mmCIF file of C-alpha atoms in Angstrom:
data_model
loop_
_atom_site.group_PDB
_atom_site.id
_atom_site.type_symbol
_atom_site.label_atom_id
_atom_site.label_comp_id
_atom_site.label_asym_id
_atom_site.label_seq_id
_atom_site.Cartn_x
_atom_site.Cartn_y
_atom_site.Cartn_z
ATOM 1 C CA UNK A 93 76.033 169.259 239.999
ATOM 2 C CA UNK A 94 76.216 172.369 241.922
ATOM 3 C CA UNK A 95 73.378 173.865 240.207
ATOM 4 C CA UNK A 96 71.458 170.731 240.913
ATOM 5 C CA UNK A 97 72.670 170.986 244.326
ATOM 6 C CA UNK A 98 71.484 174.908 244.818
ATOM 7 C CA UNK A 99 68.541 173.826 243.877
ATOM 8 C CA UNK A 100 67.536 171.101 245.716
ATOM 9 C CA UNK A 101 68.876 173.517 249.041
ATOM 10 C CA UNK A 102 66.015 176.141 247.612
ATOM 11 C CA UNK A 103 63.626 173.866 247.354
ATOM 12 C CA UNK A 104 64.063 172.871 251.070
ATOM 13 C CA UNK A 105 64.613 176.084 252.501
ATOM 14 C CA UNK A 106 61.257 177.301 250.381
ATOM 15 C CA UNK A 107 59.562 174.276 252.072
ATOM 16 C CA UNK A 108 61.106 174.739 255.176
ATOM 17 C CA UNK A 109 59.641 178.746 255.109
ATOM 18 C CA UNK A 110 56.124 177.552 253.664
ATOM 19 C CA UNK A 111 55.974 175.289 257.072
ATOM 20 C CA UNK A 112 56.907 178.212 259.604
ATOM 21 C CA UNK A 113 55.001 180.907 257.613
ATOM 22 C CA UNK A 114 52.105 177.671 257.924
ATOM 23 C CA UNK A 115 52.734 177.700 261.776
ATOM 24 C CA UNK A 116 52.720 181.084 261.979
ATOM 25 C CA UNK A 117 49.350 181.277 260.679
ATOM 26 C CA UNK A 118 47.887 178.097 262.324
ATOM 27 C CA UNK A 119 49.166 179.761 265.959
ATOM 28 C CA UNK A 120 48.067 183.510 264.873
ATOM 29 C CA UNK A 121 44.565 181.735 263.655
ATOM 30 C CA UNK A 122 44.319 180.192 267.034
ATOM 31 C CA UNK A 123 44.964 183.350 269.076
ATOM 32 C CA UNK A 124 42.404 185.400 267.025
ATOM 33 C CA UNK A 125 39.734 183.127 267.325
ATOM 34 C CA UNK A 126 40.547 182.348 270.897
ATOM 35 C CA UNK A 127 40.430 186.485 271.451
ATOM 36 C CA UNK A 128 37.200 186.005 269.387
ATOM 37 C CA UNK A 129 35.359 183.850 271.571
ATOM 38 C CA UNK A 130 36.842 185.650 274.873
ATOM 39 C CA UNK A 131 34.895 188.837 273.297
ATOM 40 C CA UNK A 132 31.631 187.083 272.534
ATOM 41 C CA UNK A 133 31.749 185.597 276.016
ATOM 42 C CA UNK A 134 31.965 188.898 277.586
ATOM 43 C CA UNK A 135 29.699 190.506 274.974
ATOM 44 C CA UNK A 136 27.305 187.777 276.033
ATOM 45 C CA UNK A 137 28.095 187.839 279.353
ATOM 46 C CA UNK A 138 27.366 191.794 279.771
ATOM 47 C CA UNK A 139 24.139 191.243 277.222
ATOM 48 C CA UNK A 140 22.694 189.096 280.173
ATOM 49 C CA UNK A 141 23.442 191.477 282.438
ATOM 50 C CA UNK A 142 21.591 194.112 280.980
ATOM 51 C CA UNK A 143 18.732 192.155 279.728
ATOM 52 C CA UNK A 144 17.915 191.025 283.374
ATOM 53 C CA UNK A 145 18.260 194.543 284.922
ATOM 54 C CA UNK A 146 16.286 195.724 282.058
ATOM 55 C CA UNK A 147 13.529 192.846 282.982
ATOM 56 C CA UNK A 148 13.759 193.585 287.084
ATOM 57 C CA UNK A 149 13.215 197.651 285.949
ATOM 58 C CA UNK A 150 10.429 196.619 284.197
ATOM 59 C CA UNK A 151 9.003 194.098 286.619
ATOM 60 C CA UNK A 152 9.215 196.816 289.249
ATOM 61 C CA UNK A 153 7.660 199.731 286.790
ATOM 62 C CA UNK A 154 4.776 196.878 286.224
ATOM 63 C CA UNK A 155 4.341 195.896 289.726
ATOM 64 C CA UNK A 156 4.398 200.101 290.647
ATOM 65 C CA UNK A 157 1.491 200.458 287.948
ATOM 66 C CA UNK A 158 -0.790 197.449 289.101
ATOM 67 C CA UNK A 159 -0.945 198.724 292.553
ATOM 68 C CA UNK A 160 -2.049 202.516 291.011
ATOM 69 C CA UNK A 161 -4.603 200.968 288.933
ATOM 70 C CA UNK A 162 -5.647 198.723 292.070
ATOM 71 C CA UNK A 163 -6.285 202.163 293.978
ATOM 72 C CA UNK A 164 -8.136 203.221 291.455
ATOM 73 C CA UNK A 165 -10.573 200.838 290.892
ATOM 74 C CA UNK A 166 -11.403 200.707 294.636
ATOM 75 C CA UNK A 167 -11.697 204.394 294.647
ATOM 76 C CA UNK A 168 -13.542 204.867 291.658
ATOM 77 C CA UNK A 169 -17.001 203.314 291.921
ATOM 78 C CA UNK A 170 -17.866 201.750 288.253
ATOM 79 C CA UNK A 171 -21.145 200.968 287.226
ATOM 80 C CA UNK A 172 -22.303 197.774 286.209
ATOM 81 C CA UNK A 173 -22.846 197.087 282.314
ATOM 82 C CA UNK A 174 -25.913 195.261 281.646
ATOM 83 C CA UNK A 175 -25.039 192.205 279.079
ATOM 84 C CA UNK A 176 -25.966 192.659 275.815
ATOM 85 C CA UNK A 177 -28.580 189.786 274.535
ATOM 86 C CA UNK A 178 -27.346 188.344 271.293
ATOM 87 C CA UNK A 179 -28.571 189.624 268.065
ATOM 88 C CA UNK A 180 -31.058 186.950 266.323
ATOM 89 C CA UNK A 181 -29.864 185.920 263.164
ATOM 90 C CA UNK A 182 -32.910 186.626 260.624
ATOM 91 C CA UNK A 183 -34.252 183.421 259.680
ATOM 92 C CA UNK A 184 -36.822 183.370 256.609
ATOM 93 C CA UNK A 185 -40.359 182.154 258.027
ATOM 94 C CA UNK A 186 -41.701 179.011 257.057
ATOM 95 C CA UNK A 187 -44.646 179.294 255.005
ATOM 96 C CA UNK A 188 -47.723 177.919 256.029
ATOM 97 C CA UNK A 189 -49.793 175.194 254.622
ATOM 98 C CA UNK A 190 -52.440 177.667 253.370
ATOM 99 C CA UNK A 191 -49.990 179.215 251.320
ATOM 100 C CA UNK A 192 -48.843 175.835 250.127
ATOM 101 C CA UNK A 193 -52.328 174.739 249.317
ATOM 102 C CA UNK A 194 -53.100 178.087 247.712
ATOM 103 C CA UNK A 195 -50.037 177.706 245.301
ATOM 104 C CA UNK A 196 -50.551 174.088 244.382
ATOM 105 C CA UNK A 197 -47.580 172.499 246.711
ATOM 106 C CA UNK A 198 -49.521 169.540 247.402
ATOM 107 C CA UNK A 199 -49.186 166.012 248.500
ATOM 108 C CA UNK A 200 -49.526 164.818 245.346
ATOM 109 C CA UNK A 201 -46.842 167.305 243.304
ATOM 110 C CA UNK A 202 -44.525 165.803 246.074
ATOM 111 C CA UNK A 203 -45.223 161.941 244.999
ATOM 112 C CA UNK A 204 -45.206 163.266 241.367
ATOM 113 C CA UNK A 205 -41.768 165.309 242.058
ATOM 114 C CA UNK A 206 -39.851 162.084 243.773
ATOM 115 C CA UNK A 207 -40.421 160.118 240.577
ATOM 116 C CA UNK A 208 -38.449 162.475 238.729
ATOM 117 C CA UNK A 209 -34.696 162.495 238.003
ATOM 118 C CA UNK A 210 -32.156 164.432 236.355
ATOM 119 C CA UNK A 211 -32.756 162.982 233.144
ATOM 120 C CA UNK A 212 -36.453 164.256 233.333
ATOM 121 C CA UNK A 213 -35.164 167.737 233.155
ATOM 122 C CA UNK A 214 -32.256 167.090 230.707
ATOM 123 C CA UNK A 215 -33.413 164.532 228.522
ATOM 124 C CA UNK A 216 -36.790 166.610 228.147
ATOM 125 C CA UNK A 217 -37.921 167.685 224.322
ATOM 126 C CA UNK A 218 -37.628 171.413 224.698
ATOM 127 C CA UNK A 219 -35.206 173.601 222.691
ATOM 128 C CA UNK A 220 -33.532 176.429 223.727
ATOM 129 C CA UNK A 221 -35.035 179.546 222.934
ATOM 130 C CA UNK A 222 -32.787 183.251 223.535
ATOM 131 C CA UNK A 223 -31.307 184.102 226.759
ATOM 132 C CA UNK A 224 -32.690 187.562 227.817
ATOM 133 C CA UNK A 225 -30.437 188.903 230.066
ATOM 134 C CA UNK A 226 -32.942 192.099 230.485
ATOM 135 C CA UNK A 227 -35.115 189.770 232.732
ATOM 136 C CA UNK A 228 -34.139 190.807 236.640
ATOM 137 C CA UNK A 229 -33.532 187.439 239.090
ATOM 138 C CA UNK A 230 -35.284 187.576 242.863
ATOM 139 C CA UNK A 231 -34.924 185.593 245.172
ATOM 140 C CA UNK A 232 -32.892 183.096 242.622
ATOM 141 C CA UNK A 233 -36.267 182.814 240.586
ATOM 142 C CA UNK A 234 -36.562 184.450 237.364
ATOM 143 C CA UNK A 235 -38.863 187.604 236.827
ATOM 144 C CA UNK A 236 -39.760 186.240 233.200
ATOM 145 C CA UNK A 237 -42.642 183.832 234.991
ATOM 146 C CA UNK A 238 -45.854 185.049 235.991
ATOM 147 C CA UNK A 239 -47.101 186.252 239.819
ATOM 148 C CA UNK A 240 -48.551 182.773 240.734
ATOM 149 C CA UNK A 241 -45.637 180.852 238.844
ATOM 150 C CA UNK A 242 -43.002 183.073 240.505
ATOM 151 C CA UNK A 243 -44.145 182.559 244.374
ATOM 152 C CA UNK A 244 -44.518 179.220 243.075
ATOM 153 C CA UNK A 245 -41.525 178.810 242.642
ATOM 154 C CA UNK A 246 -40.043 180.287 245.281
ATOM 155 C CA UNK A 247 -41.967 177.876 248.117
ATOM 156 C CA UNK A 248 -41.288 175.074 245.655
ATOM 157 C CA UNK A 249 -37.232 175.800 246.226
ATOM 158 C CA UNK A 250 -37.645 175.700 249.754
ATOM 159 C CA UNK A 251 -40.076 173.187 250.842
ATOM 160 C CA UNK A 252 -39.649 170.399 248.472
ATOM 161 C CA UNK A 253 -35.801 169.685 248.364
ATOM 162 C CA UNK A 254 -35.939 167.450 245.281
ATOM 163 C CA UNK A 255 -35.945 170.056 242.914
ATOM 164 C CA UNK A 256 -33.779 172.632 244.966
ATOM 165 C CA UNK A 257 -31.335 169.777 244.006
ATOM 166 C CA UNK A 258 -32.157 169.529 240.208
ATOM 167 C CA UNK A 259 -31.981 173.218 239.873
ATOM 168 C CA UNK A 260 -28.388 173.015 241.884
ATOM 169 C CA UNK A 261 -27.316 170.254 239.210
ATOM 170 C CA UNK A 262 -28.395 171.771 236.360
ATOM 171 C CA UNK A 263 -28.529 175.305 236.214
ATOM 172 C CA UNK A 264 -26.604 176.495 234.497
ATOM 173 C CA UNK A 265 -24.289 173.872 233.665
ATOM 174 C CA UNK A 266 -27.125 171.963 231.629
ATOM 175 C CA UNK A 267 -29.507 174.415 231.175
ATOM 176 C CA UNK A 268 -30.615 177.519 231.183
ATOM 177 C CA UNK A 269 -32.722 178.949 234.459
ATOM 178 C CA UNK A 270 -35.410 179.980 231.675
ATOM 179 C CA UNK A 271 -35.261 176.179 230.738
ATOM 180 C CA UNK A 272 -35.623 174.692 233.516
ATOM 181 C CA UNK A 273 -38.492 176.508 234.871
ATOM 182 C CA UNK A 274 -40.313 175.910 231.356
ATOM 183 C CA UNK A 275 -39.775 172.089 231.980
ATOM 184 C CA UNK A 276 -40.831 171.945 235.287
ATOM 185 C CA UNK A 277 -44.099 174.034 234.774
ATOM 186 C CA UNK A 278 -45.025 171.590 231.972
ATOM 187 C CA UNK A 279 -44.373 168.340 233.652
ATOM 188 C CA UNK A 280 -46.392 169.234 236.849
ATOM 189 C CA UNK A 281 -49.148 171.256 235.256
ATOM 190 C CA UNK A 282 -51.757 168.787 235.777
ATOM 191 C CA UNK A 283 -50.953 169.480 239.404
ATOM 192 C CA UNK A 284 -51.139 172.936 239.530
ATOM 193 C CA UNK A 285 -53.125 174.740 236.732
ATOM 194 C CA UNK A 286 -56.263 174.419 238.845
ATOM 195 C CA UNK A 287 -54.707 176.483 241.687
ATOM 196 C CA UNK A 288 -52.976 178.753 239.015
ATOM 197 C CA UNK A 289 -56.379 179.517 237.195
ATOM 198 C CA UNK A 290 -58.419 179.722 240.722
ATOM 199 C CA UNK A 291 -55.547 182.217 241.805
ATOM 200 C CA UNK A 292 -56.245 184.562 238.779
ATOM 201 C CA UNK A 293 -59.943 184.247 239.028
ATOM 202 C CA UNK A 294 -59.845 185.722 242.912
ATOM 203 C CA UNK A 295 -57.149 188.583 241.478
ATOM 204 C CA UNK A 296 -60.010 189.396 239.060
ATOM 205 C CA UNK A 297 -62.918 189.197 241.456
ATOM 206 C CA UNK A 298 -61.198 191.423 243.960
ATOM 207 C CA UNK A 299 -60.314 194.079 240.983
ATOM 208 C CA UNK A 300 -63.611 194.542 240.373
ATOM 209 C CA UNK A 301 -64.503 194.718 243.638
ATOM 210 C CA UNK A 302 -61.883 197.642 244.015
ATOM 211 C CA UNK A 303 -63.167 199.181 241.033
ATOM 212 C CA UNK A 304 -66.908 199.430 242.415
ATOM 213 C CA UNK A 305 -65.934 200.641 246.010
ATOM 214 C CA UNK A 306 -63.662 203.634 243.877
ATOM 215 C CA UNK A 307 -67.088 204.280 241.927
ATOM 216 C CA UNK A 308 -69.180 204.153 244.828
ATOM 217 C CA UNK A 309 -66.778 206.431 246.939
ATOM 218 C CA UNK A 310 -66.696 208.692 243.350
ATOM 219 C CA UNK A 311 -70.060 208.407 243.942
ATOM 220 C CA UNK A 312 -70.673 209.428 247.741
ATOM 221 C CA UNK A 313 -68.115 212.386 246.938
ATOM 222 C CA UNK A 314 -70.059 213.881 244.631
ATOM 223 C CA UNK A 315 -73.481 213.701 246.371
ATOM 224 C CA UNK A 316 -71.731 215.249 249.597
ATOM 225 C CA UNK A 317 -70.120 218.365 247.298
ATOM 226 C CA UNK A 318 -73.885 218.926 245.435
ATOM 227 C CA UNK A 319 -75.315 218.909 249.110
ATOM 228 C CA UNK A 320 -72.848 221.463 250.532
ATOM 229 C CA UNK A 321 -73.484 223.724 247.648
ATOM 230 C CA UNK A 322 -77.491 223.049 247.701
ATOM 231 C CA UNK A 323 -76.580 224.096 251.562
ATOM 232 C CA UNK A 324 -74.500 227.285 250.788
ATOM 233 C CA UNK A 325 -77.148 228.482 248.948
ATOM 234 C CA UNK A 326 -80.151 228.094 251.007
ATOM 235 C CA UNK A 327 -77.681 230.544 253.872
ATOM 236 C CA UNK A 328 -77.320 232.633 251.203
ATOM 237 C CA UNK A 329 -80.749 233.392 250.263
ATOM 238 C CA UNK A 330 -81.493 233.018 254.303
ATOM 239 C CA UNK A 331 -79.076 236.059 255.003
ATOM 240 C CA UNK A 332 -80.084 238.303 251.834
ATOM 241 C CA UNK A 333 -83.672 238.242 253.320
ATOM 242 C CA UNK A 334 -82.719 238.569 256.326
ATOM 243 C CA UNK A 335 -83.826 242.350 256.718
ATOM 244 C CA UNK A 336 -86.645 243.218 254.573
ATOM 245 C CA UNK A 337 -87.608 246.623 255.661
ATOM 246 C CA UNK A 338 -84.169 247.658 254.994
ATOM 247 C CA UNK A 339 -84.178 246.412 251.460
ATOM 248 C CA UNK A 340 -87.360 248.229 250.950
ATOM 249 C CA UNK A 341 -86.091 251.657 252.188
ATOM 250 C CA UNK A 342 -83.028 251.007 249.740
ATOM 251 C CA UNK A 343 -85.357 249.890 247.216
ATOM 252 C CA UNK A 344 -87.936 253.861 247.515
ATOM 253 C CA UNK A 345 -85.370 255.699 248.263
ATOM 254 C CA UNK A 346 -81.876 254.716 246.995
ATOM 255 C CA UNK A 347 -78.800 254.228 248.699
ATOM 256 C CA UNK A 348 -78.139 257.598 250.937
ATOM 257 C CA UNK A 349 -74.942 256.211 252.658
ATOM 258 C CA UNK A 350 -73.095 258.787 250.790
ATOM 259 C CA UNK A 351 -75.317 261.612 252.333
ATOM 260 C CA UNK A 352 -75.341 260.008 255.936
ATOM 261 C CA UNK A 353 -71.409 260.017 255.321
ATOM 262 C CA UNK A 354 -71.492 264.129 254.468
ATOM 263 C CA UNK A 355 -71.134 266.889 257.164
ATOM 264 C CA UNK A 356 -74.353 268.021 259.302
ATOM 265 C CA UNK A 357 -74.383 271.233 257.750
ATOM 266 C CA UNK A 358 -76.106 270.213 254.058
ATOM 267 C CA UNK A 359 -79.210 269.374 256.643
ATOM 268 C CA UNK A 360 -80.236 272.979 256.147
ATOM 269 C CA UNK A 361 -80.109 272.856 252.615
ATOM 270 C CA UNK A 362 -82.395 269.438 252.092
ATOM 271 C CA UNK A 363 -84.791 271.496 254.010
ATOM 272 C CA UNK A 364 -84.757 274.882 251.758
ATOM 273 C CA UNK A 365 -85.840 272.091 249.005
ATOM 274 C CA UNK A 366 -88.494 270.435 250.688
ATOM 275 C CA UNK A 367 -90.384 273.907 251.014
ATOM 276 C CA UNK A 368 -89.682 274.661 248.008
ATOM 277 C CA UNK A 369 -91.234 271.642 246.857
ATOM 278 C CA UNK A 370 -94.418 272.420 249.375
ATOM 279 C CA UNK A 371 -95.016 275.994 247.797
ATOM 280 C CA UNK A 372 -94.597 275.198 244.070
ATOM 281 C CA UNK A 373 -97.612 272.352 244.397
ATOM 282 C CA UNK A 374 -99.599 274.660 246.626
ATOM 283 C CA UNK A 375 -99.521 276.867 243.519
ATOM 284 C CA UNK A 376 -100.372 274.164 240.952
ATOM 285 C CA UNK A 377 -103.501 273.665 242.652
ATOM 286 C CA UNK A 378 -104.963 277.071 242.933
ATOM 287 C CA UNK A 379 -104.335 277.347 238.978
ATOM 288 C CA UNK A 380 -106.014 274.291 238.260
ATOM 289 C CA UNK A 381 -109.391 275.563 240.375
ATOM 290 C CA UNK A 382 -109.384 278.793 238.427
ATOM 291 C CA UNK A 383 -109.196 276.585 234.956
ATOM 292 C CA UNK A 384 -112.089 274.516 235.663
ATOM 293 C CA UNK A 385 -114.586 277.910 237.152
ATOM 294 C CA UNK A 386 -113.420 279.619 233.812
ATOM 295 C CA UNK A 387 -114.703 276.138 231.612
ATOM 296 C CA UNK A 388 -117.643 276.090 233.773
ATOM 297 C CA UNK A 389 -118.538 279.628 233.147
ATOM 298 C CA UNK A 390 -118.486 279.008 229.306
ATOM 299 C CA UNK A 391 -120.207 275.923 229.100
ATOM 300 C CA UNK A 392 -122.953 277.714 230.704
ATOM 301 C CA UNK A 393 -122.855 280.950 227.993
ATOM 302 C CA UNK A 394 -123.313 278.420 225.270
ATOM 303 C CA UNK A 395 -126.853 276.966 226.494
#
């Protein structure tokens, strides 16, 4: 009994402990968060403070730097800026109905065109022959058609909106761009291979009409470089004979510009030879009239 006794006692003075150590807690909880909050309302209080002296400061600063730029701006004069016109966007031009005409876009290929659907194009009895991926794309028309079927094309795309559609549609989900262009170039080609063929037939007229103007200016050319020689000539034999008593003193006597070059004093010697010259054929003669009185002499002895 008495241990049963000590026990119970423990147990209550344990539970009695638990309860003040409880309240203890509870009441030392209560002050700290109480202290708590009286520190965040001060914190809070003095944050405020500091925030709106901080935003007066800078209110005044701001106010202080308005009126400085105000100055400023009435001291400094500023010239005006003349607005800037907005850039035009470039828009591709329409094409004309010449151009339409000349590459078979017609009434009639429009009537023919509405008729068709998408199962023209995909239901049409055409295999598919090897993608070349060589073959450059312009203007979203492949390079693989010819001039007339290329431009074709490209007006085509733009002015008659049924087919800009197919080709949306289909390409390449269907078909091939090669494909396509194949089926729609046999489909309308009773509409368009007389403006394809007259197209070719100017290109060749006008090639041969380049061709003769290049001969013909060939031509001209050459006729203007033989008549500038023909007329170099004729000056040249103009200013050889140009002088003809000087050619003939050259011509007697030689050319003496190396003797009109020397010094004066080989005059004297020139002279010395031209007597010379005078007394040796002064002697030949009176030798040849003493010959023929000697032969006359003899002749006469014989008779």
């Amino acid at each position: 009994m008495d241990l049963w006794e000590r026990a119970r006692a423990f147990a209550g003075e344990a539970a009695k402990r638990s309860q003040e150590l409880s309240a203890e807690a509870a009441k030392r909880s209560s002050a700290l968060v109480s202290e708590t909050a009286k520190k965040s309302k001060e914190i809070f209080s003095e944050t405020a403070t500091k925030s709106r002296e901080i935003a007066a400061e800078a209110t005044k600063q701001a106010d202080l730097l308005a009126g400085q730029i105000k100055r400023l701006s009435t001291d400094l004069s500023v010239p005006s800026i003349p607005a800037i016109p907005p850039i035009p966007t470039a828009v591709a031009p329409e094409p004309d109905a010449a151009e339409l005409e000349r590459y078979g876009i017609t009434e009639d290929l429009r009537e023919f065109v509405k008729g068709m659907t998408i199962s023209t194009f995909r239901d049409f009895p055409l295999q598919d022959e090897p993608e070349m991926s060589d073959v450059p794309t312009v203007s979203n028309v492949r390079q693989d058609l010819n001039e007339w079927q290329a431009r074709h094309a490209t007006l085509v795309l733009s002015a008659v909106k049924e087919i800009s559609k197919f080709r949306y549609e289909l390409c390449p989900r269907y078909m091939k761009e090669r494909k396509f262009w194949r089926v729609y170039f046999l489909l309308v080609n009773n509409y368009t291979s007389l403006y394809e063929n007259k197209y070719f037939e100017e290109l060749k007229v006008k090639s041969e009409e380049e061709k003769m103007d290049a001969k013909k200016e060939v031509t001209e050319t050459s006729q203007a470089t033989t008549a500038e020689h023909k007329d170099m000539k004729v000056q040249s034999k103009t200013s050889t004979s140009t002088n003809p008593e000087h050619d003939l003193d050259v011509f007697l006597l030689g050319d003496l510009g190396s003797d009109d070059e020397g010094p004066d004093g080989d005059d004297d010697g020139l002279d010395d030879d031209f007597d010379k010259i005078d007394g040796t054929s002064g002697l030949e003669s009176d030798d040849d009239d003493d010959k023929e009185k000697a032969a006359g002499k003899a002749e006469s002895a014989k008779e």
